[in-house]
mmCIF file of C-alpha atoms in Angstrom:
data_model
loop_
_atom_site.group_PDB
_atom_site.id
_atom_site.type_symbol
_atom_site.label_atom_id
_atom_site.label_comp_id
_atom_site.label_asym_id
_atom_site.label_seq_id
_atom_site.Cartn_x
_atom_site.Cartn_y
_atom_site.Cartn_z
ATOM 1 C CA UNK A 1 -58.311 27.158 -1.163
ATOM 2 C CA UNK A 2 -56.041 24.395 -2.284
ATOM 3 C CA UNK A 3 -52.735 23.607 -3.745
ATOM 4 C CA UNK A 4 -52.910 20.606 -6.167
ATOM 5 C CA UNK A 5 -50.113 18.480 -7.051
ATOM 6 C CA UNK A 6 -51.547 16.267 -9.272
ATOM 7 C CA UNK A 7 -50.213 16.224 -12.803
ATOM 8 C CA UNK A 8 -51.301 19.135 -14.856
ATOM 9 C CA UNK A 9 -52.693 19.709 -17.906
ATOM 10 C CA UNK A 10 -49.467 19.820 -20.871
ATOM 11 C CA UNK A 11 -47.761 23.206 -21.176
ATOM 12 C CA UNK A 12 -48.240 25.246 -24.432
ATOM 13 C CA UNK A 13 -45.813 24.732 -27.419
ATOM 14 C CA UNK A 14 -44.356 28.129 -26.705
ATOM 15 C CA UNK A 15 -43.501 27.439 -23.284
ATOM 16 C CA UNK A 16 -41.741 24.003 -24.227
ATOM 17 C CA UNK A 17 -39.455 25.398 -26.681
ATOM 18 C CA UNK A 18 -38.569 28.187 -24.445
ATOM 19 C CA UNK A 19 -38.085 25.825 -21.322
ATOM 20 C CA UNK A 20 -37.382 21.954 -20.784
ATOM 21 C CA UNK A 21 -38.691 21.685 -17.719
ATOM 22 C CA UNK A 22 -42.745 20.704 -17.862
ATOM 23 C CA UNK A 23 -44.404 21.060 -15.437
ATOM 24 C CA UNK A 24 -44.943 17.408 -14.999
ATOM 25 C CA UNK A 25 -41.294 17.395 -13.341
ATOM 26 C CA UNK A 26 -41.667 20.713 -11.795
ATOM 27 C CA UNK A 27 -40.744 18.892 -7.918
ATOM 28 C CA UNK A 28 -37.281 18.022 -9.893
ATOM 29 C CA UNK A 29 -34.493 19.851 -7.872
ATOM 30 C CA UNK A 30 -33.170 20.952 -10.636
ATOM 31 C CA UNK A 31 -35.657 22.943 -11.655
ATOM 32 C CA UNK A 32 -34.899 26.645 -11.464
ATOM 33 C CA UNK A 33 -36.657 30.011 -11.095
ATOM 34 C CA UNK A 34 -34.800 30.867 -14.837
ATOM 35 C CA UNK A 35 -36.476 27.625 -16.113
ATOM 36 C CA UNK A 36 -40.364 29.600 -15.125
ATOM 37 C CA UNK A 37 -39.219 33.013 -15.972
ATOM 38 C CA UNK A 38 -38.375 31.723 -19.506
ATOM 39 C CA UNK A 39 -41.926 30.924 -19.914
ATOM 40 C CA UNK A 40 -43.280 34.685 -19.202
ATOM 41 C CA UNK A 41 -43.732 37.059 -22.059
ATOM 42 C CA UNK A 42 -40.463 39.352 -22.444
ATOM 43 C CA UNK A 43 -42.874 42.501 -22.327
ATOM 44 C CA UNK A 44 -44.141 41.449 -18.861
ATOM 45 C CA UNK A 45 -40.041 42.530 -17.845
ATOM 46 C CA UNK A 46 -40.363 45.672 -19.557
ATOM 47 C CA UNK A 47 -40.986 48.850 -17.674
ATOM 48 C CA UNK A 48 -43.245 51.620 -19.603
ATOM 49 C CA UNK A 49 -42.514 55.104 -18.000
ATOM 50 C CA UNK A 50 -45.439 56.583 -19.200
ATOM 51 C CA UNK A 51 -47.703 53.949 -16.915
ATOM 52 C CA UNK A 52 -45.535 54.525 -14.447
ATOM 53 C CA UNK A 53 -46.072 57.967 -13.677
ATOM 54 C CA UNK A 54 -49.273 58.163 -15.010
ATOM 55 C CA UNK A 55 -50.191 55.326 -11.791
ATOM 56 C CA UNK A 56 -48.482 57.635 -9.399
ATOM 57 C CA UNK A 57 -50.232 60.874 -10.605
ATOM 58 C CA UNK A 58 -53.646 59.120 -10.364
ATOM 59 C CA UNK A 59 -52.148 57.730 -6.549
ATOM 60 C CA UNK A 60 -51.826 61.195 -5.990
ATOM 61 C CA UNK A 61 -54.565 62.649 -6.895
ATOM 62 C CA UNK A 62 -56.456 59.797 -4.923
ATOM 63 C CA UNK A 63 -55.000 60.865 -1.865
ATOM 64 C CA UNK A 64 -55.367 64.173 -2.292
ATOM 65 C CA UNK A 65 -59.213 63.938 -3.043
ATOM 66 C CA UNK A 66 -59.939 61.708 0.336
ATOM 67 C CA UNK A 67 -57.934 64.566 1.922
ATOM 68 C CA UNK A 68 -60.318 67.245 0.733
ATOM 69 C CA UNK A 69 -63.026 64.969 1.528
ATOM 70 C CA UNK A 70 -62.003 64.466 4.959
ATOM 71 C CA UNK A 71 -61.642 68.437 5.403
ATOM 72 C CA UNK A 72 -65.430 68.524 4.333
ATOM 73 C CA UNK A 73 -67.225 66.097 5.033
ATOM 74 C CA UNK A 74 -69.898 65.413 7.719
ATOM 75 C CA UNK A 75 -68.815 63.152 11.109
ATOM 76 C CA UNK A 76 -70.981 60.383 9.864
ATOM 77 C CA UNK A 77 -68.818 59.711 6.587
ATOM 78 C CA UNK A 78 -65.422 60.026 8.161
ATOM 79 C CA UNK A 79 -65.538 56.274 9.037
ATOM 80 C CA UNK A 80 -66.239 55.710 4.889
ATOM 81 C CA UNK A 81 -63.623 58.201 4.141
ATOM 82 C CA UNK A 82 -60.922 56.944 6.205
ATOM 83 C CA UNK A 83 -61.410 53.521 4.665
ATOM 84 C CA UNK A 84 -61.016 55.066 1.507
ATOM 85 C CA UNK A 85 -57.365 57.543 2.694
ATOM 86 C CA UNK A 86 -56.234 53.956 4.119
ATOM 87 C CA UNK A 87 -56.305 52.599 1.155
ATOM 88 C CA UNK A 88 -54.869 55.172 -1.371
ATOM 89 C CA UNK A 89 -52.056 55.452 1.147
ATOM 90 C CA UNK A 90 -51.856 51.776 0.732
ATOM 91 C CA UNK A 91 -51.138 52.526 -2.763
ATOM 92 C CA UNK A 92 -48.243 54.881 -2.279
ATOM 93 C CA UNK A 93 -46.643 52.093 -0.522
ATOM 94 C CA UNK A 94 -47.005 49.883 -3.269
ATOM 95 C CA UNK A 95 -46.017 52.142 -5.443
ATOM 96 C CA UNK A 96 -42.577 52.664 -3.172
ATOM 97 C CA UNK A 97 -42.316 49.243 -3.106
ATOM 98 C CA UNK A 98 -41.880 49.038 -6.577
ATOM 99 C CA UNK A 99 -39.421 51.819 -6.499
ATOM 100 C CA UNK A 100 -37.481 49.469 -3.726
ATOM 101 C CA UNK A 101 -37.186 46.772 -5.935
ATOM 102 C CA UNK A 102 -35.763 48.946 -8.431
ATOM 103 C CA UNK A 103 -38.949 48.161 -11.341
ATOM 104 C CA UNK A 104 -40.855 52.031 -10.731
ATOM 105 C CA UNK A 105 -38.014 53.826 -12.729
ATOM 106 C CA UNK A 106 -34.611 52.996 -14.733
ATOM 107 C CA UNK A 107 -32.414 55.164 -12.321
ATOM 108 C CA UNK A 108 -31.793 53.930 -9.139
ATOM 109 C CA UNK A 109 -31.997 57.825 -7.704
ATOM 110 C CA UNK A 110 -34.880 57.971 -8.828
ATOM 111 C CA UNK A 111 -36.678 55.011 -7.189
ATOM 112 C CA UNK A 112 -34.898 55.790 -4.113
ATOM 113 C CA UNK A 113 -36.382 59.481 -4.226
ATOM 114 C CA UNK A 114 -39.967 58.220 -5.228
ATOM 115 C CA UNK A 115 -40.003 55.671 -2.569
ATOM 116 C CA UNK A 116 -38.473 57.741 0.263
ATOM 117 C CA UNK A 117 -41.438 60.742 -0.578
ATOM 118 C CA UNK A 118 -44.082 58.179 -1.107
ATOM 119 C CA UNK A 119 -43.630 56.677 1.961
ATOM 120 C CA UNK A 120 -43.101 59.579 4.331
ATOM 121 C CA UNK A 121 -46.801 59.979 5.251
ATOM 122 C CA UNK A 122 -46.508 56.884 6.334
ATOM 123 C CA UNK A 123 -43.607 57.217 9.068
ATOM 124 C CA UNK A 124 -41.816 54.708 6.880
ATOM 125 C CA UNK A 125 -38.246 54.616 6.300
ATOM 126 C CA UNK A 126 -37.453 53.337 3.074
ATOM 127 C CA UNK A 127 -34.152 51.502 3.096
ATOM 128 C CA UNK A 128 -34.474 49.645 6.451
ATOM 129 C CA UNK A 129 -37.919 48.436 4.795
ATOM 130 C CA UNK A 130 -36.213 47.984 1.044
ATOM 131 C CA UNK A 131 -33.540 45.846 2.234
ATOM 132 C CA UNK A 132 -35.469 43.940 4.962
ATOM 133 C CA UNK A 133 -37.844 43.068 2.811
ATOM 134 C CA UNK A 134 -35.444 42.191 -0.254
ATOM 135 C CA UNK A 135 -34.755 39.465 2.514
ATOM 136 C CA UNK A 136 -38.128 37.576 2.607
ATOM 137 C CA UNK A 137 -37.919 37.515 -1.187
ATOM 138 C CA UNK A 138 -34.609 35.648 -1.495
ATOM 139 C CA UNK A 139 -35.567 33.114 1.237
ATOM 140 C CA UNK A 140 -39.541 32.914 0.759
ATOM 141 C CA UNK A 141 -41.122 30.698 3.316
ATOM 142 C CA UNK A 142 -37.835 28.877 4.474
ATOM 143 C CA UNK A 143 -37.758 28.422 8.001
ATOM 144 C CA UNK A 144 -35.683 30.507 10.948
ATOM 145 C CA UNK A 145 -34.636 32.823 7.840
ATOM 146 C CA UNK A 146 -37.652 34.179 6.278
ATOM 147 C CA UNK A 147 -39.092 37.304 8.233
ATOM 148 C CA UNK A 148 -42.219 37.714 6.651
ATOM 149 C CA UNK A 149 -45.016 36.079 9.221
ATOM 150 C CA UNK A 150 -43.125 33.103 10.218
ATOM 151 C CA UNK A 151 -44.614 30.873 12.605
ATOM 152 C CA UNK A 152 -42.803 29.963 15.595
ATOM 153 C CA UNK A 153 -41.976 26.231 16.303
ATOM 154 C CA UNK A 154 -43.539 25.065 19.235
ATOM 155 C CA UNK A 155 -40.459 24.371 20.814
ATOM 156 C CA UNK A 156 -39.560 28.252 20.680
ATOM 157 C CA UNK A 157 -43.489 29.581 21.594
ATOM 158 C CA UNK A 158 -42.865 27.483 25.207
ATOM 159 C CA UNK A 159 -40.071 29.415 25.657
ATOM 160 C CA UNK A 160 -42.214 32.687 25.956
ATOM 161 C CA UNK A 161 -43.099 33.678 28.862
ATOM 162 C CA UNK A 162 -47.045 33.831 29.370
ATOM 163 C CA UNK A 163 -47.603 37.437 29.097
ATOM 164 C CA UNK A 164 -45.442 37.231 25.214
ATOM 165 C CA UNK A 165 -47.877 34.257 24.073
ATOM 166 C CA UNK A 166 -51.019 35.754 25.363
ATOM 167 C CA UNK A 167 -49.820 38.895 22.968
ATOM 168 C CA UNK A 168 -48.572 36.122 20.189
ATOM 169 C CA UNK A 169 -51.829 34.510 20.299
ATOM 170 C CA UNK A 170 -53.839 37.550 19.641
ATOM 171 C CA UNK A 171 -51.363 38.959 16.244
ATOM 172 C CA UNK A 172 -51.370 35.641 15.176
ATOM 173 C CA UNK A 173 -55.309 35.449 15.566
ATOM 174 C CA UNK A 174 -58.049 38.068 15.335
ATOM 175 C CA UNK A 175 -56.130 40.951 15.726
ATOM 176 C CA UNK A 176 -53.255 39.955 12.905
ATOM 177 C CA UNK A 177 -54.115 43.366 11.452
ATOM 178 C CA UNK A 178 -52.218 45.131 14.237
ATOM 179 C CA UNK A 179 -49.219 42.788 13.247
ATOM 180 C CA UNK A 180 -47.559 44.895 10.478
ATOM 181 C CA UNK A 181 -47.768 48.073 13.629
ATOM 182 C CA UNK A 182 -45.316 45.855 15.025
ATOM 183 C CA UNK A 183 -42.630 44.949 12.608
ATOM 184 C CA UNK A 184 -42.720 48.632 11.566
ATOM 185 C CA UNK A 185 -41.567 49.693 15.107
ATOM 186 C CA UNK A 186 -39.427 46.993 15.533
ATOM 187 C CA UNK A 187 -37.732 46.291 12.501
ATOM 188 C CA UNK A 188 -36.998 49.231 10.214
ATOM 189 C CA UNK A 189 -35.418 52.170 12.385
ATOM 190 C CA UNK A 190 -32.632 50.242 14.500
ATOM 191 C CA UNK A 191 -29.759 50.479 11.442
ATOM 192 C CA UNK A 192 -27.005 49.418 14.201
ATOM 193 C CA UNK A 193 -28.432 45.780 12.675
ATOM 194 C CA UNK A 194 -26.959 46.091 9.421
ATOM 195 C CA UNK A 195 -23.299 46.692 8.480
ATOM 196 C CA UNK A 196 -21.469 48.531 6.130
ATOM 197 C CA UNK A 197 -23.202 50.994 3.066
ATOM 198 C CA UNK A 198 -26.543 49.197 4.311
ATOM 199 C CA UNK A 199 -26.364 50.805 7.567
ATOM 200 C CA UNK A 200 -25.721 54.109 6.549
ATOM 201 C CA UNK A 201 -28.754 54.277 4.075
ATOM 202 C CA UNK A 202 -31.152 52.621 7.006
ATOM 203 C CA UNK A 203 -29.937 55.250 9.419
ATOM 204 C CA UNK A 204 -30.459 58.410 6.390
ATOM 205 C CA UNK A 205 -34.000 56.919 5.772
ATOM 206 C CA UNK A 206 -34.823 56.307 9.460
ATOM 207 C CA UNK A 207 -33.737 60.030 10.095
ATOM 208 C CA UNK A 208 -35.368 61.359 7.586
ATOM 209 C CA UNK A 209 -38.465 60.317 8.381
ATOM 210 C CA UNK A 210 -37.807 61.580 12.239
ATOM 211 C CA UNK A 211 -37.158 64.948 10.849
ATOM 212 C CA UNK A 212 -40.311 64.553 8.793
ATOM 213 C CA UNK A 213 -42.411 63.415 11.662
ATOM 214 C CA UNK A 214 -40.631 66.409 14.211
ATOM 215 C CA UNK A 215 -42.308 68.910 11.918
ATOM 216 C CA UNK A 216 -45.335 67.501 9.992
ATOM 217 C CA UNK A 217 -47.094 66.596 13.679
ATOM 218 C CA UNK A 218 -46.576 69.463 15.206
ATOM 219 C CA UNK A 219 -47.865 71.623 12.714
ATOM 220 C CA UNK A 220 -50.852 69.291 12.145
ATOM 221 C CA UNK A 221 -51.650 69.975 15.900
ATOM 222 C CA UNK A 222 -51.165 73.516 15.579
ATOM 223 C CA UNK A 223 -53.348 74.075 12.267
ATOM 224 C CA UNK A 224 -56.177 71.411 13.318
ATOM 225 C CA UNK A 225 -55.613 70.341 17.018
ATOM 226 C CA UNK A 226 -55.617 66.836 18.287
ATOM 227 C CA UNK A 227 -58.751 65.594 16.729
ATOM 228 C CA UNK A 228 -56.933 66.819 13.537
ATOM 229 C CA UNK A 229 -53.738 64.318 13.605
ATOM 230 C CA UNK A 230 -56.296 61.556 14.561
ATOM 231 C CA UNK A 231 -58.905 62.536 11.654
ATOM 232 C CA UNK A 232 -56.302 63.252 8.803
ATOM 233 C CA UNK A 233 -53.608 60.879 10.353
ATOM 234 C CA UNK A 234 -53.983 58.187 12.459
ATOM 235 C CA UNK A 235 -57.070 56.466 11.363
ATOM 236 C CA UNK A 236 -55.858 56.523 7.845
ATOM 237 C CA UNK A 237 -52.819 55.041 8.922
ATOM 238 C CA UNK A 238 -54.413 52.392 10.997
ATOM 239 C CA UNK A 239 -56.255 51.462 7.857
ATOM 240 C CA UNK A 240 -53.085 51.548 5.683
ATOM 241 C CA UNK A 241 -51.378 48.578 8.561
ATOM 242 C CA UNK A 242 -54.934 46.589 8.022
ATOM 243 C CA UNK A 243 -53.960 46.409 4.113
ATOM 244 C CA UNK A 244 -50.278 45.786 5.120
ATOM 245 C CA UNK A 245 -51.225 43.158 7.694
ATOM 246 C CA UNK A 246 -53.661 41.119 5.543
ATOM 247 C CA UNK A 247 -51.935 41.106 2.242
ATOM 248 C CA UNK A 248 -48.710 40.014 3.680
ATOM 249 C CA UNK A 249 -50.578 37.557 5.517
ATOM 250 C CA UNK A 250 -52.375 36.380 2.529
ATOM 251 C CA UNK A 251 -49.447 36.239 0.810
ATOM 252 C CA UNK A 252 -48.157 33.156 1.998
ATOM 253 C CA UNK A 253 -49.709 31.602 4.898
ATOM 254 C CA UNK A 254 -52.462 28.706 4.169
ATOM 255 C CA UNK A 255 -53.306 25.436 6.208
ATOM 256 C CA UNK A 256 -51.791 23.773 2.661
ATOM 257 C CA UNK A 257 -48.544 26.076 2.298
ATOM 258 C CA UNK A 258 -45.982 25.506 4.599
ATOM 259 C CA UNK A 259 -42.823 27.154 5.761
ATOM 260 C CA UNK A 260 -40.075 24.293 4.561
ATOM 261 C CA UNK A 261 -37.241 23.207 6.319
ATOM 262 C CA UNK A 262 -33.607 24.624 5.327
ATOM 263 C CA UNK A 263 -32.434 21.531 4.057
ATOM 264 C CA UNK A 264 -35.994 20.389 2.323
ATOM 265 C CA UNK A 265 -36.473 24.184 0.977
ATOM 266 C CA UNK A 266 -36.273 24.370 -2.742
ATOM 267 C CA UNK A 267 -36.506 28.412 -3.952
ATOM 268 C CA UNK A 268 -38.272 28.053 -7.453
ATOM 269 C CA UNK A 269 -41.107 26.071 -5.761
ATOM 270 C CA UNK A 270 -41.087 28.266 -2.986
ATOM 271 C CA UNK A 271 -41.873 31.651 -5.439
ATOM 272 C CA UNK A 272 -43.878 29.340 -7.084
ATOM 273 C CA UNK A 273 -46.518 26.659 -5.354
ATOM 274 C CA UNK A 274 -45.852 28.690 -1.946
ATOM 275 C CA UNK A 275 -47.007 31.783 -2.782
ATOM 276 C CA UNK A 276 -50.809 33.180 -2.911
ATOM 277 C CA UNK A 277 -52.838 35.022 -5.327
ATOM 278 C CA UNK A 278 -55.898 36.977 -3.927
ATOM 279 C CA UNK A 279 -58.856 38.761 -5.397
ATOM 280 C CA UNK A 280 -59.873 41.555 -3.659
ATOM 281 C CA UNK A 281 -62.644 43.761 -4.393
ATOM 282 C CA UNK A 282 -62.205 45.970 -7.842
ATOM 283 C CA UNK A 283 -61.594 49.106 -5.894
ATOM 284 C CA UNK A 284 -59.173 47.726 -3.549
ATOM 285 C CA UNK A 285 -57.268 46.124 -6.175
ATOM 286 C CA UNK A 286 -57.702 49.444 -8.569
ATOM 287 C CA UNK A 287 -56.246 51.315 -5.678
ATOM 288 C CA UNK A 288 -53.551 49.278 -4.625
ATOM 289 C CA UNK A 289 -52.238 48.578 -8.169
ATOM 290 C CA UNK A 290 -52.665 44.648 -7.778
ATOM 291 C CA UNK A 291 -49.730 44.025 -5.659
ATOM 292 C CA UNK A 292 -51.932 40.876 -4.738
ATOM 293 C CA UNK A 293 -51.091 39.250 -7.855
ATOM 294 C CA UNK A 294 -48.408 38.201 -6.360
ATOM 295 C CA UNK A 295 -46.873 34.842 -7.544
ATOM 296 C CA UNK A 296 -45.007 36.419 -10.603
ATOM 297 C CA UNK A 297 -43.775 39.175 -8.250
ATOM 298 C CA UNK A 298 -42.084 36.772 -6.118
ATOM 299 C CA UNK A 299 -40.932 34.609 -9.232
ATOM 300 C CA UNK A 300 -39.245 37.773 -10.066
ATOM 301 C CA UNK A 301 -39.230 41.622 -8.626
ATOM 302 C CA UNK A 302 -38.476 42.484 -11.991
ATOM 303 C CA UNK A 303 -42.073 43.193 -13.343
ATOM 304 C CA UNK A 304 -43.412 46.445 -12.631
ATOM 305 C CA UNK A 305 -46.957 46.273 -10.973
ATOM 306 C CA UNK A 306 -48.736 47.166 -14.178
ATOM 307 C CA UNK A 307 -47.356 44.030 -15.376
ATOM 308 C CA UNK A 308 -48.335 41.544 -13.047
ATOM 309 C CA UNK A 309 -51.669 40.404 -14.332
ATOM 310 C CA UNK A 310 -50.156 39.814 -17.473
ATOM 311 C CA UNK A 311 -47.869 37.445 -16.118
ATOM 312 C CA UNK A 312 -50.244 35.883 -14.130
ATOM 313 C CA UNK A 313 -52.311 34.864 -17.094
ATOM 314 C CA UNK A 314 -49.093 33.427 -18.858
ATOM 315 C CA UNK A 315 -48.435 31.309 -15.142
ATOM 316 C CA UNK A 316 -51.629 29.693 -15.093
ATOM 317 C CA UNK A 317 -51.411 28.756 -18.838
ATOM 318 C CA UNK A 318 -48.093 27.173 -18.163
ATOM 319 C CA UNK A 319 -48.016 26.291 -14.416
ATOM 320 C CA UNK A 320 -51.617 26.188 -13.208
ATOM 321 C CA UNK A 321 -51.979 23.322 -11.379
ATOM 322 C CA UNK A 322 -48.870 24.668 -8.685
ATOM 323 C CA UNK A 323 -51.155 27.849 -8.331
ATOM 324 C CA UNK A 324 -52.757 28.800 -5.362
ATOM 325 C CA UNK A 325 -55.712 31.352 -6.102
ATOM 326 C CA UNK A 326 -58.059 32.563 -3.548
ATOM 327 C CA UNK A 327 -61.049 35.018 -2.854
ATOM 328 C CA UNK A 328 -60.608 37.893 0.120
ATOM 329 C CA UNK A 329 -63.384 37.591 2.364
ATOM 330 C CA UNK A 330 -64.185 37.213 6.532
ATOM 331 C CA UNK A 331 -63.732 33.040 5.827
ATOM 332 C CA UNK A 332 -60.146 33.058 4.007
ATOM 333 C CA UNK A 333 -59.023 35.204 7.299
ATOM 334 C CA UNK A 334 -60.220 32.962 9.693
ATOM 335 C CA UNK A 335 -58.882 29.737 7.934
ATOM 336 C CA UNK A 336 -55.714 31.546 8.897
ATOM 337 C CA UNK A 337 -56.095 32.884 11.796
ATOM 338 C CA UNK A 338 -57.640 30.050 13.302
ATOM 339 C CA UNK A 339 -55.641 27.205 11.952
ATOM 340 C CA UNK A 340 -51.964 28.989 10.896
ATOM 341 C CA UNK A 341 -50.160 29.294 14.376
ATOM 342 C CA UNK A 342 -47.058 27.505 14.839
ATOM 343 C CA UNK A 343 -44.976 25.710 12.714
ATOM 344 C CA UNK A 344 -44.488 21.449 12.853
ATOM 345 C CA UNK A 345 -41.970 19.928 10.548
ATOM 346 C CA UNK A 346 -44.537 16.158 10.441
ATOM 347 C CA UNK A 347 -47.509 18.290 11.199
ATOM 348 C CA UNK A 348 -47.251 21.407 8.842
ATOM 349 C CA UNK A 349 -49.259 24.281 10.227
ATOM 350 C CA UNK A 350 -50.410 23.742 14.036
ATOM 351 C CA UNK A 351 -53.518 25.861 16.019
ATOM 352 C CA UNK A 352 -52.924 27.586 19.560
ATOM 353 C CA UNK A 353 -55.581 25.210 20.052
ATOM 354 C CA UNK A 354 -54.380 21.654 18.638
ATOM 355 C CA UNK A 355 -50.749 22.466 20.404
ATOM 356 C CA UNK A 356 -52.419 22.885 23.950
ATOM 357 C CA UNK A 357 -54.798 20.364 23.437
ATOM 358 C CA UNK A 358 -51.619 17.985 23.213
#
């Protein structure tokens, strides 16, 4: 996977008149996240309610099948079946992620409703996550602010103390998919971190899914036992933080995209040239309503899911050549997790390996 530079092939007549920036002086600082928007189709901003809930009906009806099948099915599927539940969760929080950035519905009660239900079987609270997350999109890859996977400057992994890097070493290599287990515990329930009408939503959501939890587990235990919460529970869950840890991963981490520097970072390039589109299979992709079509989501949270391929298609018309487009397989994870450790402003991305080598 690379990132070219080189300059591209001329923009269509269409996306001239509409904007003055080409993409031959794209690297111009003046050059502005309206100035790429302008090129997008206007439907790709509009939402359609009737796709909308028809997605979430079919997510539903998804989960509720690889519940049945779970109740039913013979030991030897349950690892097949759990993949499956994993997944369809994962679509639920896609689907709530939408509703957290405002593009599932029109009325901002109802996103917030959606995405606090969606989320639930997830032990997810909805505003801590909404407006963490809101975070990493205003300040995408710019370094000591963005919290989405940053790498650690070396400077700041020698201040760990061994037993903290041996654990670094591992999230950051070939067990990154127990990473997102980690900023779910740490990040989302503590609302004494946010101030004002922020920290009273975090603290309803983070509640709310306490209460949730206090009764759904029990009862789970008392209807199916122990081997009940893991079957119909945990190892769908553990699944669902696989999805979350890779495609946030993906997102935005390659050997050729780098966190910038605060005073080199420029936001429309950022959205742009620093964030990842990845294929995954059809029925992963199906599933998770293509939230890995990601560059236009970043250029703007504006576009519903259903709309993102569209956009796509107009961006590599228009902006191609500052596209990076990948495949999912076992190599793109190990380019990352081998290579895409710690972060040097002359050296870009650094390995555990290269660092102690020096």
């Amino acid at each position: 996977m690379t990132l070219s530079i080189n300059p591209p092939e001329p923009i269509s007549s269409t996306a001239t008149e509409a904007n003055s920036f080409s993409p031959e002086n794209a690297f111009n600082q003046q050059l502005r996240l309206k100035h790429i928007l302008k090129t997008l189709p206007k439907q790709c901003f509009q939402k359609d309610m009737r796709q909308a809930w028809t997605a979430l009906a079919m997510n539903v009806f998804m989960v509720g099948l690889g519940y049945w099948a779970l109740a039913i099915a013979p030991w030897y599927l349950l690892p097949v079946l759990w993949v499956f539940q994993g997944t369809a969760l994962t679509g639920f929080f896609v689907l709530a992620h939408d509703c957290g950035h405002r593009s599932f519905a029109k009325r901002r009660w109802v996103n917030d409703f959606v995405g606090h239900i969606l989320i639930l079987p997830l032990i997810y609270p909805f505003h801590g996550w909404r407006i963490m997350h809101n975070l990493h999109h205003k300040y995408t890859n710019k370094m000591d602010v963005d919290n989405a996977w940053q790498p650690p400057r070396p400077e700041a992994y020698d201040r760990f103390n061994s037993v903290v890097q041996w654990f670094y070493r591992r999230l950051r290599g070939r067990f990154w998919w127990l990473s997102s287990i980690i900023h779910w515990a740490g990040l989302h329930f503590d609302w004494r971190q946010f101030q004002g009408k922020a920290r009273e939503q975090v603290k309803f959501s983070a509640l709310l899914v306490i209460g949730f939890a206090a009764i759904a587990f029990p009862l789970l235990f008392l209807t199916t036992g122990f081997w009940g919460i893991v079957k119909f529970w945990f190892m769908p869950w553990m699944v669902y933080h696989f999805w979350m840890s890779t495609f946030t991963l993906v997102h935005h981490t390659a050997p050729d995209i780098a966190f910038q520097e605060p005073d080199q970072w420029h936001e429309a390039m950022a959205q742009l040239a620093g964030t990842v589109h990845c294929e995954y299979p059809f029925w992963v992709e199906w599933l998770c309503h293509h939230i890995n079509v990601h560059v236009p989501h970043h250029l703007s949270t504006a576009i519903p899911s259903y709309r993102l391929r569209m956009a796509h298609e107009s961006l590599r018309e228009n902006w191609g050549s500052y596209l990076s487009e990948t495949e999912f397989s076992w190599q793109l994870m190990c380019e990352i997790t081998d290579h895409c450790h710690l972060y040097d402003a002359d050296r870009s991305y650094q390995s555990f390996k290269e660092y102690h080598s020096r």
